[in-house]
Short mmCIF file of C-alpha atoms in Angstrom, two decimals:
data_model
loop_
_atom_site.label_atom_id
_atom_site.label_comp_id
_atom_site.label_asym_id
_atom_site.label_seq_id
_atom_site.Cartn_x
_atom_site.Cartn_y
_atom_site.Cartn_z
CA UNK A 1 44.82 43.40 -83.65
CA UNK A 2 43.96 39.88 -82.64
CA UNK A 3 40.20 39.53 -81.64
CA UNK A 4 38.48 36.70 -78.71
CA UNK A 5 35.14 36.37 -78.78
CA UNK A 6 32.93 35.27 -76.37
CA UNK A 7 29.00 33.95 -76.49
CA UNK A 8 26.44 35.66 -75.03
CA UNK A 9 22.46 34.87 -74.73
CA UNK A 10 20.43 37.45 -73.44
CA UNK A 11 18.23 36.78 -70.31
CA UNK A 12 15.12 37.61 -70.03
CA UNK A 13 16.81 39.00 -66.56
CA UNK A 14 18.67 41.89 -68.91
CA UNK A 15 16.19 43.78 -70.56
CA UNK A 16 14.51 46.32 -69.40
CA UNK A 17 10.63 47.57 -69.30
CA UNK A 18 10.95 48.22 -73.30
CA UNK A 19 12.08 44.58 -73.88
CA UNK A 20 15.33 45.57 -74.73
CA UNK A 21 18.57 45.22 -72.78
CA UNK A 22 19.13 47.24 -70.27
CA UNK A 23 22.24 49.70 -71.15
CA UNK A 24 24.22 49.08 -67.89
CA UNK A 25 23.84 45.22 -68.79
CA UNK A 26 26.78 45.52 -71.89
CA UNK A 27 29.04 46.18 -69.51
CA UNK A 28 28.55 43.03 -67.74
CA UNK A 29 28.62 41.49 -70.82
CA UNK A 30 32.47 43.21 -72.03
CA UNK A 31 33.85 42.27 -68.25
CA UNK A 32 32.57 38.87 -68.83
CA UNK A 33 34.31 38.35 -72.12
CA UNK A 34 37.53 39.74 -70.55
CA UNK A 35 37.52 37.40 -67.85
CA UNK A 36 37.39 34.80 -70.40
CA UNK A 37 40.30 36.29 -72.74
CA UNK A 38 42.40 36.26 -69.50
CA UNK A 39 41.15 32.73 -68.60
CA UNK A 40 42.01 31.47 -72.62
CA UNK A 41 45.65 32.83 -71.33
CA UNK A 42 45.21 30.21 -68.17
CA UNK A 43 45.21 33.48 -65.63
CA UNK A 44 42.45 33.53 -63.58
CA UNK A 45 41.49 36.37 -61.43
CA UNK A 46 41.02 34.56 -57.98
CA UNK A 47 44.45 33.33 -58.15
CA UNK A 48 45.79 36.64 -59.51
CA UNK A 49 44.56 37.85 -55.92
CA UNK A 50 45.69 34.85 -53.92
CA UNK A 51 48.65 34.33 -55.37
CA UNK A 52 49.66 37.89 -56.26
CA UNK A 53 47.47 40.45 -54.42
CA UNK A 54 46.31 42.22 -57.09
CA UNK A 55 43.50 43.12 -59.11
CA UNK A 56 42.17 44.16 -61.89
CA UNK A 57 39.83 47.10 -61.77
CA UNK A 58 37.74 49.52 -64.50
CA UNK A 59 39.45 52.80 -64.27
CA UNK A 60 37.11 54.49 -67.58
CA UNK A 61 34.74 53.06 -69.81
CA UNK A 62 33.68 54.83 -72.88
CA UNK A 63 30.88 53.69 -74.63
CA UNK A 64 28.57 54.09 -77.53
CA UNK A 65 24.98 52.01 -77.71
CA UNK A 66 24.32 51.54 -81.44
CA UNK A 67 21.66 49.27 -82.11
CA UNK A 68 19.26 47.29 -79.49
CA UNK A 69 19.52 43.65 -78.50
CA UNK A 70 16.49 41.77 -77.01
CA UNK A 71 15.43 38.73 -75.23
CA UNK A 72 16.71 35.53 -76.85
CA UNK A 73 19.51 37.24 -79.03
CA UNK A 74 22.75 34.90 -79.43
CA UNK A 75 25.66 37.75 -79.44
CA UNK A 76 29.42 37.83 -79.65
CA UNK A 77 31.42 40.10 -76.81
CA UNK A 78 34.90 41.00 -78.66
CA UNK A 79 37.84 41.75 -76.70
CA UNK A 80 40.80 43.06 -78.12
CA UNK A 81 43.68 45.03 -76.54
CA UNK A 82 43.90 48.35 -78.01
CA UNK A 83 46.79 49.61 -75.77
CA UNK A 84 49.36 48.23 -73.20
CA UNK A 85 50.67 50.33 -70.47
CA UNK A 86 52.89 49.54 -67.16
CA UNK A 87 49.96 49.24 -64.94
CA UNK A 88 46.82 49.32 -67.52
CA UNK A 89 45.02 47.75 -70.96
CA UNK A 90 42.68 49.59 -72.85
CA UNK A 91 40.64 47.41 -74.64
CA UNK A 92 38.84 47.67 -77.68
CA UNK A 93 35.11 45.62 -77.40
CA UNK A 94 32.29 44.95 -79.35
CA UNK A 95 29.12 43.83 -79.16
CA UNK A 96 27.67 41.73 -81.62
CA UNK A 97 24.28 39.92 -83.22
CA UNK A 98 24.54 37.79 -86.16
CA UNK A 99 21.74 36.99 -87.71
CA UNK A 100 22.68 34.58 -90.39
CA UNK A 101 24.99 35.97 -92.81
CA UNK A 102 24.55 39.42 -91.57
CA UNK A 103 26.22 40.55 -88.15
CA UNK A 104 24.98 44.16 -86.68
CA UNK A 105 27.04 45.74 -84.21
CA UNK A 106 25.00 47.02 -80.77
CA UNK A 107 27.60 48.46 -79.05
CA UNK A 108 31.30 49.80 -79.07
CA UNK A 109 32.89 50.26 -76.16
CA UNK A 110 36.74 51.25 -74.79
CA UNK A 111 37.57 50.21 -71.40
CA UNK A 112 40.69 51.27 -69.54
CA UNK A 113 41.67 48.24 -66.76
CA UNK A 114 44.19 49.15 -63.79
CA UNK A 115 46.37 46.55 -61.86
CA UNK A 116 46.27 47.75 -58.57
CA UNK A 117 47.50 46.06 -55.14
CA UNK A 118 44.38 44.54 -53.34
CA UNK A 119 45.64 45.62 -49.91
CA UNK A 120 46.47 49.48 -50.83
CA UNK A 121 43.76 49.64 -54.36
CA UNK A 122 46.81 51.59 -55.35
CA UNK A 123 48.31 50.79 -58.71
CA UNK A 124 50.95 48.50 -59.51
CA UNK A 125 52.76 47.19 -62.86
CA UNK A 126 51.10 44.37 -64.36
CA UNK A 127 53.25 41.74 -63.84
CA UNK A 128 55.51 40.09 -66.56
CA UNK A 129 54.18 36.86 -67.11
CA UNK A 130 50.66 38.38 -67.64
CA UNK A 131 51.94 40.91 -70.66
CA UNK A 132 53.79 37.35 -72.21
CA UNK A 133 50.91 35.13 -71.68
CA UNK A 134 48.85 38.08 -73.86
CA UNK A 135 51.66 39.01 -76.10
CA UNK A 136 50.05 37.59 -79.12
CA UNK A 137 47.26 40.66 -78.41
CA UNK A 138 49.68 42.80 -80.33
CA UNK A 139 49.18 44.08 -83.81
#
């Protein structure tokens, strides 16, 4: 599977009381990186919906919180797509901290993304030129 990865610094703005991140705050952090790994392609979003009324929207999200990050940390959001179907990608994603030589994994996550039609939010097949633009995501 080909991996992106994206940079992330935690905010003082995502953690929580404990001084950790708040859980809900991954998430942001995984849609962020795949807005990027669909922007490295040259598809942005906005014009997905302009252009082709659609959108892209979180049908499931499975996730498992490993290790804590905390203010300051430097981490690396993975994307990868773990399955292709008509109308959907599950992706694979990862959250990472490297410190140094040694990089810990926070969080693991599987996300299932619909294309749906903006107007009706009903789904729709992801259109052609997406699924080339991304082919190299195959194994």
């Amino acid at each position: 599977m080909s991996l992106f990865s994206w940079p992330v610094r935690v905010y003082y703005e995502d953690t929580d009381s404990g001084g950790v991140v708040y859980y809900a705050n991954y998430l942001r952090f995984m849609e962020r990186a795949r807005t990027e790994w669909l922007r490295s392609f040259g598809i942005e979003q906005d014009q997905l919906l302009q252009r082709d009324g659609l959108l892209f929207v979180v049908r499931h999200v499975d996730v498992n919180y490993l290790k804590p990050a905390r203010f300051n940390d430097a981490l690396q959001v993975t994307v990868a797509v773990h399955e292709r179907g008509r109308a959907s990608l599950i992706f694979e994603q990862q959250v990472l901290r490297e410190d140094g030589e040694t990089t810990t994994e926070l969080c693991r996550g599987h996300v299932k993304i619909a294309c749906v039609d903006a107007a009706s939010m009903r789904p729709c097949p992801i259109p052609d030129y997406i699924h080339m633009a991304t082919v190299s995501q195959r194994d």
